[in-house]
Amino acid sequence: GAVVSQHPSWVICKSGTSVKIECRSLDFQATTMFWYRQFPKQSLMLMATSNEGSKATYEQGVEKDKFLINHASLTLSTLTVTSAHPEDSSFYICSARGAGAEGYTFGSGTRLTVV
Amino acid sequence: ILNVEQSPQSLHVQEGDSTNFTCSFPSSNFYALHWYRWETAKSPEALFVMTLNGDEKKKGRISATLNTKEGYSYLYIKGSQPEDSATYLCALVSNFGNEKLTFGTGTRLTIIP
């Protein structure tokens, strides 16, 4: 079945630095990529949606200059958390969908801790 | 903001027993409902995509029903096994014309051997 590989699975970074998270679709073309984050005891919340070759569409309240999304190819999307702060510490997970597909394939998530 | 709720938040079930839990959503915004099974440190695994009122889907010992008029879906697990321990998520696709999933907070199921 469809697989999305997400790396890293966890990362600790210093406040003020940037962190890049990658999601690769291994056996299908991800025309649309969704990025979510989850704070403790809360649901997965959509941050942004990106289509290959287009600018991402961000949800209300998500800063596009802070969370940079690149979806330059049909198999790779990246989320860069710029100038990270402790309040950005969260669980980030991507989900990909191919053209005409009914379902969504998730990565395994990245636990980000900013110290 | 769409409100998708799941209950209970967590439950413990003896191995061999059957169980079920609920996902409720605003019926007026329904387009499709997804169920996922999510084990720790793994990717959420798609279980069902439900679109029709009255639909019932089955995958092994797991089944799900859908009532779009009253805005709820049930997930049933028959004869629970330790490997069923996971968090079960439901997610609504709304009729807003986009592909976004709105998730509930999940039901964390623990099977007691």
PDB file of C-alpha atoms in Angstrom, chain B residues 5-8 11 13 17-25 33-38 45-50 55-67 71-80 83-91 106-109 111:
ATOM      1  CA  GLU B   5     -16.193  14.604  19.161  1.00  0.00           C
ATOM      2  CA  GLN B   6     -15.192  11.119  20.173  1.00  0.00           C
ATOM      3  CA  SER B   7     -16.201   9.216  23.250  1.00  0.00           C
ATOM      4  CA  PRO B   8     -15.000   7.800  25.450  1.00  0.00           C
ATOM      5  CA  LEU B  11     -11.207   2.673  27.791  1.00  0.00           C
ATOM      6  CA  VAL B  13     -11.283  -3.802  27.701  1.00  0.00           C
ATOM      7  CA  ASP B  17     -14.620  -8.862  25.025  1.00  0.00           C
ATOM      8  CA  SER B  18     -16.267  -6.738  22.370  1.00  0.00           C
ATOM      9  CA  THR B  19     -16.381  -2.966  22.513  1.00  0.00           C
ATOM     10  CA  ASN B  20     -17.545   0.080  20.631  1.00  0.00           C
ATOM     11  CA  PHE B  21     -17.027   3.817  20.647  1.00  0.00           C
ATOM     12  CA  THR B  22     -18.577   6.854  19.081  1.00  0.00           C
ATOM     13  CA  CYS B  23     -17.724   9.684  16.752  1.00  0.00           C
ATOM     14  CA  SER B  24     -20.194  12.555  16.477  1.00  0.00           C
ATOM     15  CA  PHE B  25     -20.119  15.376  13.966  1.00  0.00           C
ATOM     16  CA  LEU B  33     -16.081  10.206   7.520  1.00  0.00           C
ATOM     17  CA  HIS B  34     -12.724   8.506   7.932  1.00  0.00           C
ATOM     18  CA  TRP B  35     -11.677   6.118  10.680  1.00  0.00           C
ATOM     19  CA  TYR B  36      -8.027   5.548  11.529  1.00  0.00           C
ATOM     20  CA  ARG B  37      -6.186   3.237  13.859  1.00  0.00           C
ATOM     21  CA  TRP B  38      -3.038   4.797  15.343  1.00  0.00           C
ATOM     22  CA  GLU B  45      -3.631   3.406   9.466  1.00  0.00           C
ATOM     23  CA  ALA B  46      -6.773   3.964   7.426  1.00  0.00           C
ATOM     24  CA  LEU B  47      -9.635   1.697   8.462  1.00  0.00           C
ATOM     25  CA  PHE B  48     -12.736   2.957   6.699  1.00  0.00           C
ATOM     26  CA  VAL B  49     -14.025   5.772   4.527  1.00  0.00           C
ATOM     27  CA  MET B  50     -17.770   6.140   4.970  1.00  0.00           C
ATOM     28  CA  ASP B  55     -23.436   2.401   5.567  1.00  0.00           C
ATOM     29  CA  GLU B  56     -21.802  -0.446   7.420  1.00  0.00           C
ATOM     30  CA  LYS B  57     -18.231  -1.483   6.677  1.00  0.00           C
ATOM     31  CA  LYS B  58     -16.228  -4.361   8.019  1.00  0.00           C
ATOM     32  CA  LYS B  59     -12.542  -5.264   8.170  1.00  0.00           C
ATOM     33  CA  GLY B  60     -11.900  -8.484  10.036  1.00  0.00           C
ATOM     34  CA  ARG B  61     -13.171  -8.041  13.599  1.00  0.00           C
ATOM     35  CA  ILE B  62     -13.627  -4.296  13.190  1.00  0.00           C
ATOM     36  CA  SER B  63     -16.742  -2.735  11.741  1.00  0.00           C
ATOM     37  CA  ALA B  64     -18.250   0.719  11.537  1.00  0.00           C
ATOM     38  CA  THR B  65     -21.688   2.186  10.990  1.00  0.00           C
ATOM     39  CA  LEU B  66     -22.746   5.628   9.872  1.00  0.00           C
ATOM     40  CA  ASN B  67     -25.788   7.798  10.557  1.00  0.00           C
ATOM     41  CA  GLY B  71     -24.397  12.907  12.892  1.00  0.00           C
ATOM     42  CA  TYR B  72     -22.673   9.915  14.394  1.00  0.00           C
ATOM     43  CA  SER B  73     -20.620   6.858  13.561  1.00  0.00           C
ATOM     44  CA  TYR B  74     -19.878   3.831  15.706  1.00  0.00           C
ATOM     45  CA  LEU B  75     -16.760   1.702  15.561  1.00  0.00           C
ATOM     46  CA  TYR B  76     -17.109  -1.859  16.840  1.00  0.00           C
ATOM     47  CA  ILE B  77     -14.392  -4.322  17.737  1.00  0.00           C
ATOM     48  CA  LYS B  78     -15.456  -7.915  18.240  1.00  0.00           C
ATOM     49  CA  GLY B  79     -13.438 -10.257  20.433  1.00  0.00           C
ATOM     50  CA  SER B  80     -10.725  -7.744  21.347  1.00  0.00           C
ATOM     51  CA  GLU B  83      -2.963  -6.018  19.110  1.00  0.00           C
ATOM     52  CA  ASP B  84      -6.136  -3.924  18.975  1.00  0.00           C
ATOM     53  CA  SER B  85      -4.612  -1.589  21.577  1.00  0.00           C
ATOM     54  CA  ALA B  86      -4.279   1.759  19.817  1.00  0.00           C
ATOM     55  CA  THR B  87      -5.866   5.160  19.492  1.00  0.00           C
ATOM     56  CA  TYR B  88      -8.817   5.220  17.127  1.00  0.00           C
ATOM     57  CA  LEU B  89      -9.395   8.493  15.325  1.00  0.00           C
ATOM     58  CA  CYS B  90     -12.330   9.663  13.303  1.00  0.00           C
ATOM     59  CA  ALA B  91     -12.093  12.558  10.875  1.00  0.00           C
ATOM     60  CA  GLY B 106      -9.476   9.985  19.531  1.00  0.00           C
ATOM     61  CA  THR B 107     -10.405   7.052  21.729  1.00  0.00           C
ATOM     62  CA  ARG B 108      -7.448   5.361  23.366  1.00  0.00           C
ATOM     63  CA  LEU B 109      -8.164   1.639  23.650  1.00  0.00           C
ATOM     64  CA  ILE B 111      -6.785  -4.398  25.787  1.00  0.00           C
TER      65      ILE B 111
END
